[in-house]
Coordinates of C-alpha atoms in Angstrom, one line a residue:
X1 CA -64.1 -105.1 249.4
X2 CA -67.5 -106.8 249.6
X3 CA -67.8 -105.5 245.8
X4 CA -64.2 -106.5 245.0
X5 CA -64.7 -110.1 246.6
X6 CA -68.1 -110.7 245.2
X7 CA -66.6 -110.0 241.6
X8 CA -63.5 -112.3 242.2
X9 CA -66.1 -115.3 243.4
X10 CA -68.4 -114.6 240.0
X11 CA -65.1 -114.7 237.9
X12 CA -64.2 -117.7 239.4
X13 CA -67.5 -119.2 239.1
X14 CA -68.0 -118.4 235.0
X15 CA -64.5 -119.7 234.9
X16 CA -65.2 -122.9 236.3
X17 CA -68.4 -123.5 234.4
X18 CA -66.6 -122.4 231.3
X19 CA -63.9 -125.1 231.5
X20 CA -66.3 -127.8 232.1
X21 CA -67.5 -127.3 228.3
X22 CA -64.3 -127.4 226.5
X23 CA -64.0 -130.8 224.9
X24 CA -61.0 -132.8 224.9
X25 CA -59.8 -133.9 221.8
X26 CA -59.3 -137.1 220.6
X27 CA -57.2 -137.5 217.2
X28 CA -57.0 -141.0 215.7
X29 CA -53.4 -142.5 215.2
X30 CA -52.5 -142.8 211.7
X31 CA -51.4 -145.6 209.8
X32 CA -48.3 -146.8 208.5
X33 CA -47.0 -145.2 204.8
X34 CA -48.4 -146.2 202.0
X35 CA -45.9 -147.0 198.9
X36 CA -47.6 -146.4 195.5
X37 CA -46.4 -147.8 192.0
X38 CA -45.8 -145.5 189.2
X39 CA -48.7 -146.2 186.2
X40 CA -47.3 -147.1 182.8
X41 CA -49.0 -146.7 179.3
X42 CA -49.6 -143.5 176.8
X43 CA -51.7 -141.1 179.5
X44 CA -49.4 -141.5 181.7
X45 CA -46.3 -140.3 179.9
X46 CA -48.7 -137.4 178.9
X47 CA -49.9 -136.6 182.2
X48 CA -46.4 -136.9 183.8
X49 CA -44.9 -134.4 181.4
X50 CA -48.1 -131.9 182.2
X51 CA -49.1 -131.8 185.9
X52 CA -46.3 -129.4 187.2
X53 CA -47.8 -126.7 183.9
X54 CA -51.5 -127.1 183.1
X55 CA -52.8 -125.4 180.1
X56 CA -55.4 -122.8 181.9
X57 CA -55.9 -120.8 179.0
X58 CA -59.4 -119.9 180.7
X59 CA -57.5 -118.1 183.9
X60 CA -59.7 -120.7 185.8
X61 CA -57.9 -120.5 189.0
X62 CA -59.7 -117.1 189.8
X63 CA -62.1 -118.8 191.8
X64 CA -65.5 -117.1 192.9
X65 CA -65.6 -119.7 195.4
X66 CA -62.6 -118.4 197.1
X67 CA -64.7 -115.8 199.3
X68 CA -66.7 -117.1 201.8
X69 CA -69.4 -114.5 201.7
X70 CA -72.4 -117.2 200.8
X71 CA -73.0 -118.2 204.1
X72 CA -72.3 -115.1 206.2
X73 CA -76.0 -114.6 207.3
X74 CA -75.8 -117.8 209.1
X75 CA -72.1 -117.1 210.7
X76 CA -73.3 -113.4 211.5
X77 CA -76.1 -114.6 213.3
X78 CA -74.0 -116.8 215.5
X79 CA -71.5 -114.4 216.2
X80 CA -73.8 -112.1 217.3
X81 CA -75.0 -114.5 219.6
X82 CA -71.7 -115.2 221.2
X83 CA -71.3 -111.2 221.5
X84 CA -74.0 -111.0 223.9
X85 CA -72.2 -113.1 226.3
X86 CA -71.5 -110.6 229.4
X87 CA -67.9 -112.5 229.6
X88 CA -67.1 -112.0 226.1
X89 CA -64.6 -109.8 227.1
X90 CA -62.7 -112.2 229.5
X91 CA -63.0 -115.2 227.0
X92 CA -61.8 -113.0 224.0
X93 CA -58.6 -112.5 226.0
X94 CA -57.9 -116.4 226.2
X95 CA -58.6 -116.8 222.1
X96 CA -55.5 -117.2 220.3
X97 CA -54.6 -117.7 216.6
X98 CA -53.2 -120.9 215.6
X99 CA -51.7 -123.0 212.7
X100 CA -54.5 -125.0 211.2
X101 CA -54.4 -128.8 212.6
X102 CA -56.5 -130.0 209.4
X103 CA -56.8 -128.6 205.7
X104 CA -59.2 -129.1 203.0
X105 CA -57.0 -129.3 200.1
X106 CA -58.8 -130.3 197.2
X107 CA -60.4 -130.7 194.8
X108 CA -61.7 -127.7 192.7
X109 CA -65.8 -128.0 192.1
X110 CA -65.7 -131.2 194.0
X111 CA -67.8 -129.8 196.9
X112 CA -65.1 -128.0 199.4
X113 CA -67.5 -125.0 199.7
X114 CA -70.0 -127.1 201.5
X115 CA -68.3 -128.7 203.1
X116 CA -66.4 -126.4 205.0
X117 CA -69.7 -124.5 206.0
X118 CA -70.9 -127.4 207.2
X119 CA -68.3 -128.2 209.6
X120 CA -68.4 -124.2 210.5
X121 CA -71.5 -125.3 212.1
X122 CA -69.6 -127.2 214.9
X123 CA -69.0 -125.3 217.8
X124 CA -65.0 -127.0 218.2
X125 CA -64.2 -125.8 214.5
X126 CA -63.4 -122.6 213.7
X127 CA -62.1 -121.9 210.1
X128 CA -61.5 -119.0 207.7
X129 CA -63.8 -118.5 204.9
X130 CA -61.7 -116.9 202.2
X131 CA -59.0 -119.5 200.5
X132 CA -55.8 -118.6 202.2
X133 CA -53.9 -119.9 199.3
X134 CA -50.7 -120.2 201.4
X135 CA -48.9 -123.1 200.5
X136 CA -49.6 -122.7 196.3
X137 CA -49.3 -118.8 196.1
X138 CA -48.5 -117.1 198.9
X139 CA -45.2 -119.2 200.4
X140 CA -43.0 -116.9 200.6
X141 CA -45.0 -114.7 203.5
X142 CA -44.0 -116.8 205.9
X143 CA -46.0 -118.8 208.5
X144 CA -46.3 -116.0 210.7
X145 CA -48.7 -114.4 208.0
X146 CA -50.4 -117.5 207.2
X147 CA -51.3 -118.0 211.3
X148 CA -52.6 -114.1 211.0
X149 CA -55.0 -114.9 208.5
X150 CA -56.6 -117.8 211.0
X151 CA -59.5 -117.1 212.9
X152 CA -58.8 -117.0 217.0
X153 CA -59.7 -120.3 218.9
X154 CA -60.4 -121.0 222.4
X155 CA -58.2 -124.2 223.7
X156 CA -59.8 -127.3 222.4
X157 CA -61.4 -125.7 219.2
X158 CA -59.6 -126.9 215.7
X159 CA -58.6 -124.4 213.1
X160 CA -59.3 -125.1 209.8
X161 CA -58.9 -123.5 206.1
X162 CA -59.4 -124.9 202.3
X163 CA -57.7 -123.9 199.3
X164 CA -58.6 -126.9 196.7
X165 CA -55.5 -125.9 194.3
X166 CA -53.4 -127.3 196.9
X167 CA -54.4 -131.4 195.9
X168 CA -53.1 -130.5 192.2
X169 CA -49.9 -128.4 193.2
X170 CA -46.6 -130.4 193.3
X171 CA -45.2 -128.5 196.1
X172 CA -47.3 -128.3 198.4
X173 CA -47.5 -131.7 200.3
X174 CA -43.8 -131.5 201.3
X175 CA -44.4 -127.9 202.7
X176 CA -47.4 -128.8 204.6
X177 CA -45.5 -131.6 205.7
X178 CA -42.8 -129.2 207.2
X179 CA -45.5 -126.9 208.8
X180 CA -46.4 -129.9 210.4
X181 CA -46.5 -133.6 209.8
X182 CA -49.4 -134.1 211.9
X183 CA -52.0 -132.1 209.9
X184 CA -54.9 -134.2 209.0
X185 CA -55.9 -133.3 205.1
X186 CA -59.4 -133.7 204.0
X187 CA -60.5 -134.4 200.0
X188 CA -63.7 -133.6 198.5
X189 CA -63.7 -135.7 195.3
X190 CA -66.3 -136.2 192.2
X191 CA -67.0 -137.9 189.3
X192 CA -63.8 -136.5 187.2
X193 CA -66.5 -136.6 184.1
X194 CA -69.0 -134.5 185.6
X195 CA -66.2 -132.1 187.5
X196 CA -64.7 -131.3 184.3
X197 CA -67.8 -130.3 182.8
X198 CA -68.5 -128.0 186.1
X199 CA -65.1 -126.7 185.8
X200 CA -65.7 -125.7 182.4
X201 CA -69.4 -124.1 183.1
X202 CA -67.9 -121.9 186.2
X203 CA -65.4 -120.4 183.4
X204 CA -68.2 -120.1 181.0
X205 CA -70.3 -118.2 183.2
X206 CA -68.0 -115.3 183.5
X207 CA -66.5 -116.0 179.7
X208 CA -69.5 -116.9 177.8
X209 CA -67.0 -116.6 174.2
X210 CA -65.0 -119.4 175.1
X211 CA -64.1 -122.0 173.0
X212 CA -66.4 -125.3 173.0
X213 CA -66.4 -128.2 175.9
X214 CA -65.0 -130.7 173.4
X215 CA -62.6 -128.1 171.6
X216 CA -60.9 -127.8 174.7
X217 CA -61.1 -131.4 176.3
X218 CA -59.7 -132.9 172.6
X219 CA -56.2 -131.9 171.1
X220 CA -57.8 -133.0 167.9
X221 CA -61.2 -132.1 167.9
X222 CA -61.6 -129.7 164.8
X223 CA -59.2 -132.3 162.7
X224 CA -61.7 -134.4 161.6
X225 CA -59.9 -137.7 161.4
X226 CA -58.6 -139.9 163.9
X227 CA -60.0 -141.0 167.6
X228 CA -60.2 -137.8 169.9
X229 CA -57.2 -137.5 171.9
X230 CA -57.9 -136.5 175.7
X231 CA -55.8 -133.4 176.4
X232 CA -54.4 -134.0 179.5
X233 CA -52.6 -130.7 180.1
X234 CA -56.1 -128.7 180.3
X235 CA -56.6 -128.0 184.0
X236 CA -60.2 -129.2 183.7
X237 CA -59.5 -132.8 182.7
X238 CA -56.0 -132.8 184.7
X239 CA -57.6 -132.2 188.0
X240 CA -59.8 -135.7 187.9
X241 CA -56.7 -137.5 187.5
X242 CA -56.9 -137.9 191.2
X243 CA -54.7 -141.3 191.4
X244 CA -51.5 -139.2 190.1
X245 CA -51.9 -136.3 192.3
X246 CA -52.1 -138.5 195.4
X247 CA -49.0 -139.9 194.6
X248 CA -47.0 -137.1 195.7
X249 CA -49.1 -136.5 198.9
X250 CA -48.5 -140.2 199.9
X251 CA -44.8 -139.6 199.6
X252 CA -44.8 -137.2 202.9
X253 CA -48.5 -138.5 204.3
X254 CA -49.7 -141.9 205.6
X255 CA -53.0 -142.9 204.0
X256 CA -54.7 -142.9 207.7
X257 CA -54.1 -139.0 207.2
X258 CA -56.0 -138.2 204.3
X259 CA -59.7 -138.9 204.3
X260 CA -61.9 -138.8 201.0
X261 CA -65.3 -137.3 200.8
X262 CA -67.7 -138.4 198.5
X263 CA -69.3 -135.1 196.8
X264 CA -72.1 -137.4 195.5
X265 CA -72.3 -138.7 199.1
X266 CA -72.5 -135.0 200.3
X267 CA -75.5 -133.8 198.4
X268 CA -77.5 -137.2 198.9
X269 CA -76.5 -138.2 202.7
X270 CA -74.9 -135.0 204.2
X271 CA -75.6 -136.5 207.5
X272 CA -73.5 -139.3 206.9
X273 CA -70.5 -137.9 205.3
X274 CA -70.3 -135.6 208.1
X275 CA -70.2 -138.3 210.8
X276 CA -67.3 -139.6 208.7
X277 CA -65.6 -136.0 208.8
X278 CA -66.3 -135.3 212.2
X279 CA -64.7 -138.5 213.2
X280 CA -61.8 -138.5 211.2
X281 CA -61.4 -135.2 213.1
X282 CA -61.8 -136.8 216.6
X283 CA -64.8 -134.9 217.1
X284 CA -68.0 -135.3 218.8
X285 CA -70.9 -135.9 215.9
X286 CA -73.0 -132.5 216.5
X287 CA -73.7 -131.7 213.2
X288 CA -76.0 -134.6 211.9
X289 CA -79.6 -134.9 210.1
X290 CA -81.4 -132.3 212.0
X291 CA -79.4 -129.3 210.4
X292 CA -79.9 -130.5 206.7
X293 CA -83.0 -129.2 204.4
X294 CA -82.6 -130.6 200.8
X295 CA -83.5 -127.7 198.5
X296 CA -84.9 -129.0 195.4
X297 CA -84.9 -126.4 193.3
X298 CA -80.9 -126.0 193.7
X299 CA -80.1 -129.5 193.9
X300 CA -78.2 -129.6 197.1
X301 CA -78.8 -129.6 200.8
X302 CA -79.0 -126.3 202.8
X303 CA -78.0 -125.7 206.3
X304 CA -80.8 -125.5 209.2
X305 CA -80.7 -124.7 212.9
X306 CA -81.9 -127.7 214.5
X307 CA -84.4 -125.8 217.0
X308 CA -86.7 -123.3 215.8
X309 CA -88.5 -122.8 212.5
X310 CA -85.9 -120.5 210.8
X311 CA -85.2 -120.1 207.0
X312 CA -82.9 -123.0 205.6
X313 CA -80.1 -120.9 204.4
X314 CA -78.3 -122.0 201.0
X315 CA -74.9 -121.2 199.2
X316 CA -75.3 -118.7 196.9
X317 CA -76.5 -118.4 193.3
X318 CA -72.9 -119.2 192.1
X319 CA -73.4 -123.2 193.0
X320 CA -75.6 -125.1 191.3
X321 CA -75.5 -124.0 188.2
X322 CA -77.0 -125.7 184.8
X323 CA -74.1 -127.5 183.0
X324 CA -74.3 -127.3 179.0
X325 CA -75.5 -130.3 177.0
X326 CA -72.7 -132.3 176.0
X327 CA -72.4 -135.0 173.2
X328 CA -72.7 -138.5 174.4
X329 CA -69.6 -139.5 172.3
X330 CA -67.4 -136.9 174.0
X331 CA -68.7 -137.8 177.9
X332 CA -67.7 -141.6 176.7
X333 CA -64.5 -140.8 175.5
X334 CA -63.4 -139.1 178.9
X335 CA -65.1 -141.9 180.9
X336 CA -62.5 -144.2 179.2
X337 CA -60.1 -142.1 179.8
X338 CA -60.5 -141.7 183.4
X339 CA -61.2 -145.5 183.8
X340 CA -57.9 -146.2 184.7
X341 CA -57.1 -144.0 186.8
X342 CA -60.5 -143.8 188.9
X343 CA -59.7 -147.9 189.1
X344 CA -56.0 -147.4 190.7
X345 CA -57.6 -144.2 192.8
X346 CA -60.1 -146.3 194.5
X347 CA -57.3 -149.1 195.1
X348 CA -55.0 -146.6 196.7
X349 CA -58.1 -145.3 198.7
X350 CA -59.7 -148.6 199.8
X351 CA -62.9 -146.8 198.3
X352 CA -65.0 -147.3 195.3
X353 CA -66.6 -144.1 194.6
X354 CA -68.7 -145.4 191.8
X355 CA -67.7 -143.5 188.5
X356 CA -67.9 -146.1 186.0

């Protein structure tokens, strides 16, 4: 009897101590729905007819970025330390799998993997590492299949996932809205010209014999006559027309439910950008400048533990590839193509990203 009584007292003591550590979520209220006007002009007509079915000759959709194994060492250490808890079995019984309350929906080659791994450091976030592609490729498998992919969470923890192709897939906004109209959406955006070149660079690393960037980006690149016409059906170009894709999302979600993260600032000022993200998610500002170490060789920040002198953990070798040299007139022509869409995107988001 004494032993049983002692065990009960110990369990009650642990439960009381545990409950006091669970954070209370403080989700910010959404703003009113934004109205979007349709664009005009030759480029708009070309895009309107091509956004539904992009010309993806290079099969870019098979992303190495879909795998979350670049940072597994850091996550593994964290999981190991959790396993040392004598009451871990008791806590596991209170964990459940939930549908995500926030999703990183884009964009490809914008910095989504880095953002997800920065967020996974936060104790109040649990995220699946691999890209589920539920709302664009696996929707017919049902929400229970989707839920089963998610990590187990405790009460007060936020479940997240990231699939960059969601932002550019027309069917996805309505499907996420059907799951939950309160889902918070994060979009990591980057200079569309640099993003397109990065996209091409990734594909060329897997298929070295592909055509040149210029021949893919322009319809008449080899014709030798007339001004270059940008081919908006090529997925590497099409993804960067952010304003056109955003229109589909604003038909279902108010502007205040979307956060646009600067891919450039995620590199130059990761702690500042992470403060915005944590505020948007209603979380404590846990991830700050103590967690980052800039790797000059790779050209982007790496994660480190705030305490101790452990070695920083960086994204894998598939990140930070050297871009090919693209002729100046090619870059200039693409900047002219994107300029009206960039300006419209700045107006829609209320933020000038400074890409022009």
